[in-house]
Amino acid sequence: MPKKTYRQAINEALRQEMERDPRVVLMGEDVAGGYGAPGEDDAWGGPLGVTKGLMPIFGRDRVLDTPITEGAFIGAAAGAAATGLRPVAELMFVDFMGVCFDQIFNQAAKFRYMFGGKAVTPLVIRTMYGAGFRAASQHSQCLYPLFTHIPGLKVVLPSNAYEAKGLLIQAIRDDDPVVFFEHKAMYDEEADVPDEAYAIPFGEANVTREGDDVTVITMGRMVNYANQVADKLDKEGIGVTVVDLRTTSPLDRETVLETASETGRVVVVDEAHPRCGMAADIAALVGQECFGSLKAPVRMVTAPHSPVPFSPALEDIYVPGPDRIEAAVRATLDNAVARAAE
Amino acid sequence: MQLSREDLLKAFERMCLIREFEDAVHEEFSAGNIPGFVHLYAGEEASGVGVCMHLDDRDNIASTHRGHGHCIAKGVDVAGMMPEIFGKKTGLCGGKGGSMHIADLGKGMMGANGIVGGGPPLVCGAALTAKTLKTGGVAVAFVGDGASNQGTTLESFNLARVWNLPVIFVIEDNGYAESTASSWSVSGSQTERAKGFGMPATEVDGHDFFAVWEAAREAIERARAGEGPSLIHVRLKRYYGHFEGDAQTYKGANENEETRANKDCLMLFRRRVGEAGLLEGEELDAVERSAKQRVEQCLLQAKAADMPTEADLLTDVYVSY
């Protein structure tokens, strides 16, 4: 199977879906780039080159550069979706949701309910998230818990290139509004990705490692760190199950509860902040539904309750990494430590 | 293009239907029979109808808090609207939207909107759909003077121009954003703002159906011809408060009474068609009576209809989940 980067996988998913369905259009700031400028056309393909090469194939009527005007074009994507197109809008960095969130959570997310089930809004918002780029507080956040909170939205976090292609194709074919989170530090990471189009269903978590001792539940980039930890501990005879949620909404409750009950020791890893985030959400669910099976308190590994710092020295300790995940896994195995922590 | 007899009767019928509908909702709300927040369009009928007379089902509109009139002007059935406003299961949106979110996408009515300035970006999207799928459709954003100051509205002016979309922005300036005077809150002029974006713009008396109709005809013809967006600044007055229950103490003494006596759009319409010998007084009386009966019938049905039940609470959140 051919190796492709996360970037190539996303580009390929977009191209194949645009070839399949003429109602699929892309829009966003610099998705082609160079519009009206004296130099190269299709100059950027997005700031990190993810959509490069699509405009020359599909033309400017289907790859729509926008002014820097998220409130207008994210809303336009919602309005276009409700009237017959299947737009894929790029909200460059999820941090920019502040200027267009109304159009996402008050408009697109609510059309179907407010209009008594008569609206269909097949909208995809692709957006970059995550720290590690030295991009500081306004270009590094993991705001997917905010979107997960909103009924009417679906929230997707692909953990590698294979997942990215299959989940994006599903997102484009889905009839509900989907927010698709791409980790900006993963675009050059490679995986085996089939050439043909395939869709990965939403709400079906992927168990990437199986072990008998501890269950690590996570999503997005953190899945890779959890896998590294599982592989390392396996050599010591510690069995770690890793659950890649794939989508935080819908949530695969069944797999979460089954894998949590099987080991009785659970670590939830979330790159977002700890308060009202995915880690707290999953920990509460496991605590409520699996109380009788638990052998240790559920542990949360998250970023701190602080903005993302700029300095590399600070950012490197800010982002949860394999070391912290490993320490949490070991702590759940040491019941004495676990009890003392309470 | 001129208005035929049939057009004139249809326009008068829709304006009367809006007036009867809003007066009935006012009475029912005052009597405590309607839950929630209600914002009435009475007095502004010539604007919605003057614009929507040029539209058909391939065209979309987005509305404001004050959306009942736009629904009726766009051809939405009052038999579905009234139970929606009462929160009944038989309502247009199953009782889940209510007055502030009433919509009928099948009729190209993309919803009243609880968010001031929520509509203009959506309308740009509807216009993009029409342009991309080559339906020949246009899209109209009805915007209040309050929403005219929102960033989304001004951003939409720019996007509609940059993408050359078939959009018409209709600023319904009733003089007050909630209780605050538009003469204070809007800097510059609406038409000059539009011209700053390179959009043709015109100001009309919103009590004069014919003035609105003529301005809308030009703007909509331009949009259908692929010549991009336009703006119409409609000056008018509302007869009721911002919301039902508003004591309207910010208005001038006798302001509502003077508008009703001198500028009422139904009265002006009657006078104009009478003087021109286009329609007889008895024909217009019959239209008025029929509108009244239609609204009374809807009211009876809405009151008798069932409320939604717990089984309806969690449906319609997603297509699939």
PDB file of C-alpha atoms in Angstrom, chain B residues 60-313:
ATOM      1  CA  ASN B  60     -34.212  32.355  -1.012  1.00  0.00           C
ATOM      2  CA  ILE B  61     -34.697  34.933   1.696  1.00  0.00           C
ATOM      3  CA  ALA B  62     -33.310  35.194   5.209  1.00  0.00           C
ATOM      4  CA  SER B  63     -35.188  37.150   7.794  1.00  0.00           C
ATOM      5  CA  THR B  64     -34.833  38.856  11.149  1.00  0.00           C
ATOM      6  CA  HIS B  65     -36.387  38.598  14.614  1.00  0.00           C
ATOM      7  CA  ARG B  66     -39.414  40.173  12.923  1.00  0.00           C
ATOM      8  CA  GLY B  67     -39.975  37.320  10.515  1.00  0.00           C
ATOM      9  CA  HIS B  68     -43.704  36.545  10.233  1.00  0.00           C
ATOM     10  CA  GLY B  69     -44.241  39.122   7.508  1.00  0.00           C
ATOM     11  CA  HIS B  70     -41.341  37.850   5.430  1.00  0.00           C
ATOM     12  CA  CYS B  71     -42.737  34.314   5.658  1.00  0.00           C
ATOM     13  CA  ILE B  72     -46.156  35.365   4.422  1.00  0.00           C
ATOM     14  CA  ALA B  73     -44.680  37.614   1.745  1.00  0.00           C
ATOM     15  CA  LYS B  74     -42.625  34.648   0.471  1.00  0.00           C
ATOM     16  CA  GLY B  75     -45.721  32.467   0.261  1.00  0.00           C
ATOM     17  CA  VAL B  76     -45.400  30.421   3.454  1.00  0.00           C
ATOM     18  CA  ASP B  77     -48.752  29.011   4.565  1.00  0.00           C
ATOM     19  CA  VAL B  78     -50.227  30.730   7.613  1.00  0.00           C
ATOM     20  CA  ALA B  79     -51.894  27.420   8.533  1.00  0.00           C
ATOM     21  CA  GLY B  80     -48.445  26.106   9.482  1.00  0.00           C
ATOM     22  CA  MET B  81     -47.175  29.385  10.914  1.00  0.00           C
ATOM     23  CA  MET B  82     -49.840  29.987  13.545  1.00  0.00           C
ATOM     24  CA  PRO B  83     -49.468  26.640  15.347  1.00  0.00           C
ATOM     25  CA  GLU B  84     -45.684  27.065  15.229  1.00  0.00           C
ATOM     26  CA  ILE B  85     -46.008  30.344  17.101  1.00  0.00           C
ATOM     27  CA  PHE B  86     -48.242  28.578  19.643  1.00  0.00           C
ATOM     28  CA  GLY B  87     -45.548  25.854  20.043  1.00  0.00           C
ATOM     29  CA  LYS B  88     -47.793  23.117  18.641  1.00  0.00           C
ATOM     30  CA  LYS B  89     -46.736  19.857  17.050  1.00  0.00           C
ATOM     31  CA  THR B  90     -48.586  20.729  13.855  1.00  0.00           C
ATOM     32  CA  GLY B  91     -46.511  23.882  13.413  1.00  0.00           C
ATOM     33  CA  LEU B  92     -44.271  24.450  10.435  1.00  0.00           C
ATOM     34  CA  CYS B  93     -41.241  23.414  12.505  1.00  0.00           C
ATOM     35  CA  GLY B  94     -43.019  20.985  14.825  1.00  0.00           C
ATOM     36  CA  GLY B  95     -43.083  23.641  17.540  1.00  0.00           C
ATOM     37  CA  LYS B  96     -39.303  23.516  17.899  1.00  0.00           C
ATOM     38  CA  GLY B  97     -38.514  26.859  16.300  1.00  0.00           C
ATOM     39  CA  GLY B  98     -41.266  29.266  17.299  1.00  0.00           C
ATOM     40  CA  SER B  99     -41.663  32.854  16.224  1.00  0.00           C
ATOM     41  CA  MET B 100     -37.945  33.676  16.180  1.00  0.00           C
ATOM     42  CA  HIS B 101     -36.888  30.659  14.079  1.00  0.00           C
ATOM     43  CA  ILE B 102     -39.874  30.136  11.831  1.00  0.00           C
ATOM     44  CA  ALA B 103     -38.697  28.795   8.469  1.00  0.00           C
ATOM     45  CA  ASP B 104     -39.864  26.995   5.353  1.00  0.00           C
ATOM     46  CA  LEU B 105     -36.893  25.976   3.220  1.00  0.00           C
ATOM     47  CA  GLY B 106     -39.217  24.485   0.605  1.00  0.00           C
ATOM     48  CA  LYS B 107     -40.551  27.992   0.033  1.00  0.00           C
ATOM     49  CA  GLY B 108     -37.067  29.523   0.071  1.00  0.00           C
ATOM     50  CA  MET B 109     -37.611  31.042   3.508  1.00  0.00           C
ATOM     51  CA  MET B 110     -34.363  30.341   5.407  1.00  0.00           C
ATOM     52  CA  GLY B 111     -35.707  31.395   8.719  1.00  0.00           C
ATOM     53  CA  ALA B 112     -36.422  34.235  11.033  1.00  0.00           C
ATOM     54  CA  ASN B 113     -33.243  34.598  13.051  1.00  0.00           C
ATOM     55  CA  GLY B 114     -32.687  35.013  16.754  1.00  0.00           C
ATOM     56  CA  ILE B 115     -29.237  36.435  16.102  1.00  0.00           C
ATOM     57  CA  VAL B 116     -29.119  40.027  14.879  1.00  0.00           C
ATOM     58  CA  GLY B 117     -26.984  39.941  11.722  1.00  0.00           C
ATOM     59  CA  GLY B 118     -27.238  36.159  11.415  1.00  0.00           C
ATOM     60  CA  GLY B 119     -28.909  36.190   8.012  1.00  0.00           C
ATOM     61  CA  PRO B 120     -26.633  38.049   5.570  1.00  0.00           C
ATOM     62  CA  PRO B 121     -23.841  35.415   5.481  1.00  0.00           C
ATOM     63  CA  LEU B 122     -26.433  32.647   5.018  1.00  0.00           C
ATOM     64  CA  VAL B 123     -27.936  34.518   2.095  1.00  0.00           C
ATOM     65  CA  CYS B 124     -24.505  34.802   0.481  1.00  0.00           C
ATOM     66  CA  GLY B 125     -24.396  31.007   0.692  1.00  0.00           C
ATOM     67  CA  ALA B 126     -27.831  30.594  -0.860  1.00  0.00           C
ATOM     68  CA  ALA B 127     -26.762  32.930  -3.657  1.00  0.00           C
ATOM     69  CA  LEU B 128     -23.579  30.907  -4.123  1.00  0.00           C
ATOM     70  CA  THR B 129     -25.706  27.777  -4.494  1.00  0.00           C
ATOM     71  CA  ALA B 130     -27.863  29.500  -7.119  1.00  0.00           C
ATOM     72  CA  LYS B 131     -24.784  30.715  -8.972  1.00  0.00           C
ATOM     73  CA  THR B 132     -22.932  27.386  -8.802  1.00  0.00           C
ATOM     74  CA  LEU B 133     -25.920  25.220  -9.773  1.00  0.00           C
ATOM     75  CA  LYS B 134     -27.105  27.858 -12.275  1.00  0.00           C
ATOM     76  CA  THR B 135     -30.688  27.855 -10.992  1.00  0.00           C
ATOM     77  CA  GLY B 136     -31.276  31.485 -11.963  1.00  0.00           C
ATOM     78  CA  GLY B 137     -32.227  32.163  -8.366  1.00  0.00           C
ATOM     79  CA  VAL B 138     -31.396  35.178  -6.255  1.00  0.00           C
ATOM     80  CA  ALA B 139     -31.211  35.608  -2.489  1.00  0.00           C
ATOM     81  CA  VAL B 140     -32.496  38.432  -0.325  1.00  0.00           C
ATOM     82  CA  ALA B 141     -31.251  39.344   3.135  1.00  0.00           C
ATOM     83  CA  PHE B 142     -33.804  41.296   5.125  1.00  0.00           C
ATOM     84  CA  VAL B 143     -31.787  43.182   7.697  1.00  0.00           C
ATOM     85  CA  GLY B 144     -32.914  45.594  10.400  1.00  0.00           C
ATOM     86  CA  ASP B 145     -31.218  48.900  11.113  1.00  0.00           C
ATOM     87  CA  GLY B 146     -29.763  47.203  14.185  1.00  0.00           C
ATOM     88  CA  ALA B 147     -28.208  44.383  12.162  1.00  0.00           C
ATOM     89  CA  SER B 148     -26.853  46.921   9.688  1.00  0.00           C
ATOM     90  CA  ASN B 149     -24.162  47.670  12.267  1.00  0.00           C
ATOM     91  CA  GLN B 150     -23.110  44.054  12.749  1.00  0.00           C
ATOM     92  CA  GLY B 151     -19.818  42.897  11.299  1.00  0.00           C
ATOM     93  CA  THR B 152     -21.471  39.939   9.599  1.00  0.00           C
ATOM     94  CA  THR B 153     -23.651  42.309   7.566  1.00  0.00           C
ATOM     95  CA  LEU B 154     -20.754  44.483   6.459  1.00  0.00           C
ATOM     96  CA  GLU B 155     -18.581  41.430   5.785  1.00  0.00           C
ATOM     97  CA  SER B 156     -21.402  40.041   3.653  1.00  0.00           C
ATOM     98  CA  PHE B 157     -21.543  43.250   1.598  1.00  0.00           C
ATOM     99  CA  ASN B 158     -17.886  42.714   0.809  1.00  0.00           C
ATOM    100  CA  LEU B 159     -18.146  38.974   0.124  1.00  0.00           C
ATOM    101  CA  ALA B 160     -21.206  39.417  -2.095  1.00  0.00           C
ATOM    102  CA  ARG B 161     -19.295  41.957  -4.168  1.00  0.00           C
ATOM    103  CA  VAL B 162     -16.036  39.999  -4.279  1.00  0.00           C
ATOM    104  CA  TRP B 163     -17.857  36.821  -5.365  1.00  0.00           C
ATOM    105  CA  ASN B 164     -20.327  38.807  -7.517  1.00  0.00           C
ATOM    106  CA  LEU B 165     -23.315  37.068  -5.930  1.00  0.00           C
ATOM    107  CA  PRO B 166     -26.997  37.537  -6.832  1.00  0.00           C
ATOM    108  CA  VAL B 167     -27.873  39.078  -3.465  1.00  0.00           C
ATOM    109  CA  ILE B 168     -30.156  41.922  -2.464  1.00  0.00           C
ATOM    110  CA  PHE B 169     -29.662  43.443   0.977  1.00  0.00           C
ATOM    111  CA  VAL B 170     -32.894  45.055   2.162  1.00  0.00           C
ATOM    112  CA  ILE B 171     -32.273  47.243   5.199  1.00  0.00           C
ATOM    113  CA  GLU B 172     -35.620  47.643   6.927  1.00  0.00           C
ATOM    114  CA  ASP B 173     -34.975  50.726   8.997  1.00  0.00           C
ATOM    115  CA  ASN B 174     -37.931  51.142  11.320  1.00  0.00           C
ATOM    116  CA  GLY B 175     -36.131  53.807  13.278  1.00  0.00           C
ATOM    117  CA  TYR B 176     -35.305  51.707  16.308  1.00  0.00           C
ATOM    118  CA  ALA B 177     -32.892  48.893  17.058  1.00  0.00           C
ATOM    119  CA  GLU B 178     -34.818  47.600  20.069  1.00  0.00           C
ATOM    120  CA  SER B 179     -35.240  50.971  21.820  1.00  0.00           C
ATOM    121  CA  THR B 180     -32.227  52.793  20.372  1.00  0.00           C
ATOM    122  CA  ALA B 181     -32.747  55.254  17.523  1.00  0.00           C
ATOM    123  CA  SER B 182     -31.122  54.386  14.219  1.00  0.00           C
ATOM    124  CA  SER B 183     -30.532  58.128  13.730  1.00  0.00           C
ATOM    125  CA  TRP B 184     -28.008  57.777  16.567  1.00  0.00           C
ATOM    126  CA  SER B 185     -26.698  54.231  16.122  1.00  0.00           C
ATOM    127  CA  VAL B 186     -26.007  54.172  12.377  1.00  0.00           C
ATOM    128  CA  SER B 187     -23.029  56.245  11.310  1.00  0.00           C
ATOM    129  CA  GLY B 188     -23.037  57.662   7.804  1.00  0.00           C
ATOM    130  CA  SER B 189     -25.853  56.599   5.503  1.00  0.00           C
ATOM    131  CA  GLN B 190     -26.934  53.126   4.451  1.00  0.00           C
ATOM    132  CA  THR B 191     -26.756  53.930   0.758  1.00  0.00           C
ATOM    133  CA  GLU B 192     -23.342  55.571   1.033  1.00  0.00           C
ATOM    134  CA  ARG B 193     -22.080  52.571   2.969  1.00  0.00           C
ATOM    135  CA  ALA B 194     -23.235  50.311   0.140  1.00  0.00           C
ATOM    136  CA  LYS B 195     -21.662  52.538  -2.478  1.00  0.00           C
ATOM    137  CA  GLY B 196     -18.410  52.307  -0.530  1.00  0.00           C
ATOM    138  CA  PHE B 197     -18.514  48.576  -1.278  1.00  0.00           C
ATOM    139  CA  GLY B 198     -19.217  49.295  -4.941  1.00  0.00           C
ATOM    140  CA  MET B 199     -22.882  48.252  -4.682  1.00  0.00           C
ATOM    141  CA  PRO B 200     -25.764  50.133  -6.294  1.00  0.00           C
ATOM    142  CA  ALA B 201     -28.015  51.404  -3.529  1.00  0.00           C
ATOM    143  CA  THR B 202     -31.263  53.279  -3.228  1.00  0.00           C
ATOM    144  CA  GLU B 203     -33.479  54.607  -0.451  1.00  0.00           C
ATOM    145  CA  VAL B 204     -37.251  54.183  -0.532  1.00  0.00           C
ATOM    146  CA  ASP B 205     -40.321  55.006   1.515  1.00  0.00           C
ATOM    147  CA  GLY B 206     -41.219  51.637   2.973  1.00  0.00           C
ATOM    148  CA  HIS B 207     -44.868  52.529   3.431  1.00  0.00           C
ATOM    149  CA  ASP B 208     -45.237  52.883  -0.319  1.00  0.00           C
ATOM    150  CA  PHE B 209     -45.631  49.417  -1.812  1.00  0.00           C
ATOM    151  CA  PHE B 210     -45.024  50.729  -5.317  1.00  0.00           C
ATOM    152  CA  ALA B 211     -41.756  52.444  -4.399  1.00  0.00           C
ATOM    153  CA  VAL B 212     -40.439  49.279  -2.768  1.00  0.00           C
ATOM    154  CA  TRP B 213     -41.662  47.146  -5.655  1.00  0.00           C
ATOM    155  CA  GLU B 214     -39.906  49.341  -8.216  1.00  0.00           C
ATOM    156  CA  ALA B 215     -36.599  49.482  -6.305  1.00  0.00           C
ATOM    157  CA  ALA B 216     -36.675  45.716  -5.768  1.00  0.00           C
ATOM    158  CA  ARG B 217     -37.464  45.100  -9.443  1.00  0.00           C
ATOM    159  CA  GLU B 218     -34.304  46.906 -10.505  1.00  0.00           C
ATOM    160  CA  ALA B 219     -32.094  45.237  -7.890  1.00  0.00           C
ATOM    161  CA  ILE B 220     -33.448  41.751  -8.561  1.00  0.00           C
ATOM    162  CA  GLU B 221     -33.161  42.140 -12.338  1.00  0.00           C
ATOM    163  CA  ARG B 222     -29.536  43.152 -11.840  1.00  0.00           C
ATOM    164  CA  ALA B 223     -28.895  40.120  -9.653  1.00  0.00           C
ATOM    165  CA  ARG B 224     -30.579  37.725 -12.103  1.00  0.00           C
ATOM    166  CA  ALA B 225     -28.518  39.187 -14.927  1.00  0.00           C
ATOM    167  CA  GLY B 226     -25.319  38.303 -13.070  1.00  0.00           C
ATOM    168  CA  GLU B 227     -24.544  41.913 -12.231  1.00  0.00           C
ATOM    169  CA  GLY B 228     -24.027  41.323  -8.528  1.00  0.00           C
ATOM    170  CA  PRO B 229     -25.517  42.591  -5.282  1.00  0.00           C
ATOM    171  CA  SER B 230     -27.522  45.713  -4.496  1.00  0.00           C
ATOM    172  CA  LEU B 231     -28.825  47.381  -1.377  1.00  0.00           C
ATOM    173  CA  ILE B 232     -32.200  48.936  -0.710  1.00  0.00           C
ATOM    174  CA  HIS B 233     -32.626  51.166   2.339  1.00  0.00           C
ATOM    175  CA  VAL B 234     -36.287  50.967   3.279  1.00  0.00           C
ATOM    176  CA  ARG B 235     -37.496  53.586   5.737  1.00  0.00           C
ATOM    177  CA  LEU B 236     -40.632  52.639   7.622  1.00  0.00           C
ATOM    178  CA  LYS B 237     -42.247  52.356  11.056  1.00  0.00           C
ATOM    179  CA  ARG B 238     -43.432  49.426  13.102  1.00  0.00           C
ATOM    180  CA  TYR B 239     -46.803  49.692  14.844  1.00  0.00           C
ATOM    181  CA  TYR B 240     -45.961  47.548  17.828  1.00  0.00           C
ATOM    182  CA  GLY B 241     -42.985  47.405  20.160  1.00  0.00           C
ATOM    183  CA  HIS B 242     -39.642  45.760  19.562  1.00  0.00           C
ATOM    184  CA  PHE B 243     -41.142  42.716  21.244  1.00  0.00           C
ATOM    185  CA  GLU B 244     -44.617  42.102  22.523  1.00  0.00           C
ATOM    186  CA  GLY B 245     -44.779  43.608  25.984  1.00  0.00           C
ATOM    187  CA  ASP B 246     -42.533  46.545  25.074  1.00  0.00           C
ATOM    188  CA  ALA B 247     -44.135  49.711  26.519  1.00  0.00           C
ATOM    189  CA  GLN B 248     -42.506  51.748  23.679  1.00  0.00           C
ATOM    190  CA  THR B 249     -41.749  54.683  25.956  1.00  0.00           C
ATOM    191  CA  TYR B 250     -38.841  55.634  23.687  1.00  0.00           C
ATOM    192  CA  LYS B 251     -41.198  56.569  20.844  1.00  0.00           C
ATOM    193  CA  GLY B 252     -42.519  60.080  20.348  1.00  0.00           C
ATOM    194  CA  ALA B 253     -45.943  61.067  21.658  1.00  0.00           C
ATOM    195  CA  ASN B 254     -48.632  59.835  19.216  1.00  0.00           C
ATOM    196  CA  GLU B 255     -45.960  58.408  16.908  1.00  0.00           C
ATOM    197  CA  ASN B 256     -47.818  55.153  16.250  1.00  0.00           C
ATOM    198  CA  GLU B 257     -51.150  56.935  15.814  1.00  0.00           C
ATOM    199  CA  GLU B 258     -49.711  59.471  13.371  1.00  0.00           C
ATOM    200  CA  THR B 259     -48.068  56.776  11.289  1.00  0.00           C
ATOM    201  CA  ARG B 260     -51.263  54.757  11.179  1.00  0.00           C
ATOM    202  CA  ALA B 261     -53.281  57.842  10.203  1.00  0.00           C
ATOM    203  CA  ASN B 262     -50.913  59.229   7.574  1.00  0.00           C
ATOM    204  CA  LYS B 263     -48.561  56.535   6.346  1.00  0.00           C
ATOM    205  CA  ASP B 264     -50.343  53.215   6.660  1.00  0.00           C
ATOM    206  CA  CYS B 265     -49.226  51.055   3.751  1.00  0.00           C
ATOM    207  CA  LEU B 266     -52.620  49.407   3.235  1.00  0.00           C
ATOM    208  CA  MET B 267     -54.346  52.794   3.174  1.00  0.00           C
ATOM    209  CA  LEU B 268     -51.773  54.184   0.732  1.00  0.00           C
ATOM    210  CA  PHE B 269     -52.142  51.116  -1.496  1.00  0.00           C
ATOM    211  CA  ARG B 270     -55.927  51.485  -1.569  1.00  0.00           C
ATOM    212  CA  ARG B 271     -55.675  55.171  -2.376  1.00  0.00           C
ATOM    213  CA  ARG B 272     -53.189  54.571  -5.199  1.00  0.00           C
ATOM    214  CA  VAL B 273     -55.063  51.747  -6.927  1.00  0.00           C
ATOM    215  CA  GLY B 274     -58.373  53.574  -6.406  1.00  0.00           C
ATOM    216  CA  GLU B 275     -57.125  56.835  -7.929  1.00  0.00           C
ATOM    217  CA  ALA B 276     -55.632  54.964 -10.869  1.00  0.00           C
ATOM    218  CA  GLY B 277     -58.849  53.000 -11.335  1.00  0.00           C
ATOM    219  CA  LEU B 278     -56.956  49.691 -11.122  1.00  0.00           C
ATOM    220  CA  LEU B 279     -59.061  47.919  -8.500  1.00  0.00           C
ATOM    221  CA  GLU B 280     -62.497  48.568  -7.009  1.00  0.00           C
ATOM    222  CA  GLY B 281     -63.001  49.282  -3.329  1.00  0.00           C
ATOM    223  CA  GLU B 282     -65.314  46.278  -3.022  1.00  0.00           C
ATOM    224  CA  GLU B 283     -62.656  43.952  -4.412  1.00  0.00           C
ATOM    225  CA  LEU B 284     -60.209  45.206  -1.808  1.00  0.00           C
ATOM    226  CA  ASP B 285     -62.831  44.881   0.950  1.00  0.00           C
ATOM    227  CA  ALA B 286     -63.384  41.282  -0.081  1.00  0.00           C
ATOM    228  CA  VAL B 287     -59.646  40.580   0.096  1.00  0.00           C
ATOM    229  CA  GLU B 288     -59.505  42.066   3.579  1.00  0.00           C
ATOM    230  CA  ARG B 289     -62.483  40.024   4.774  1.00  0.00           C
ATOM    231  CA  SER B 290     -61.019  36.872   3.337  1.00  0.00           C
ATOM    232  CA  ALA B 291     -57.648  37.503   5.042  1.00  0.00           C
ATOM    233  CA  LYS B 292     -59.407  38.042   8.345  1.00  0.00           C
ATOM    234  CA  GLN B 293     -61.359  34.802   7.971  1.00  0.00           C
ATOM    235  CA  ARG B 294     -58.235  32.896   7.005  1.00  0.00           C
ATOM    236  CA  VAL B 295     -56.394  34.068  10.111  1.00  0.00           C
ATOM    237  CA  GLU B 296     -59.397  33.332  12.367  1.00  0.00           C
ATOM    238  CA  GLN B 297     -59.568  29.825  10.955  1.00  0.00           C
ATOM    239  CA  CYS B 298     -55.818  29.292  11.531  1.00  0.00           C
ATOM    240  CA  LEU B 299     -56.154  30.575  15.053  1.00  0.00           C
ATOM    241  CA  LEU B 300     -58.923  28.092  15.856  1.00  0.00           C
ATOM    242  CA  GLN B 301     -56.903  25.231  14.394  1.00  0.00           C
ATOM    243  CA  ALA B 302     -53.723  26.284  16.169  1.00  0.00           C
ATOM    244  CA  LYS B 303     -55.455  26.505  19.524  1.00  0.00           C
ATOM    245  CA  ALA B 304     -57.035  23.086  19.060  1.00  0.00           C
ATOM    246  CA  ALA B 305     -53.781  21.431  17.934  1.00  0.00           C
ATOM    247  CA  ASP B 306     -51.733  19.106  20.120  1.00  0.00           C
ATOM    248  CA  MET B 307     -48.541  20.080  21.849  1.00  0.00           C
ATOM    249  CA  PRO B 308     -45.449  18.049  21.005  1.00  0.00           C
ATOM    250  CA  THR B 309     -44.659  15.245  23.449  1.00  0.00           C
ATOM    251  CA  GLU B 310     -41.534  13.913  25.111  1.00  0.00           C
ATOM    252  CA  ALA B 311     -41.055  11.606  22.123  1.00  0.00           C
ATOM    253  CA  ASP B 312     -40.386  14.719  20.022  1.00  0.00           C
ATOM    254  CA  LEU B 313     -37.735  16.184  22.336  1.00  0.00           C
TER     255      LEU B 313
END
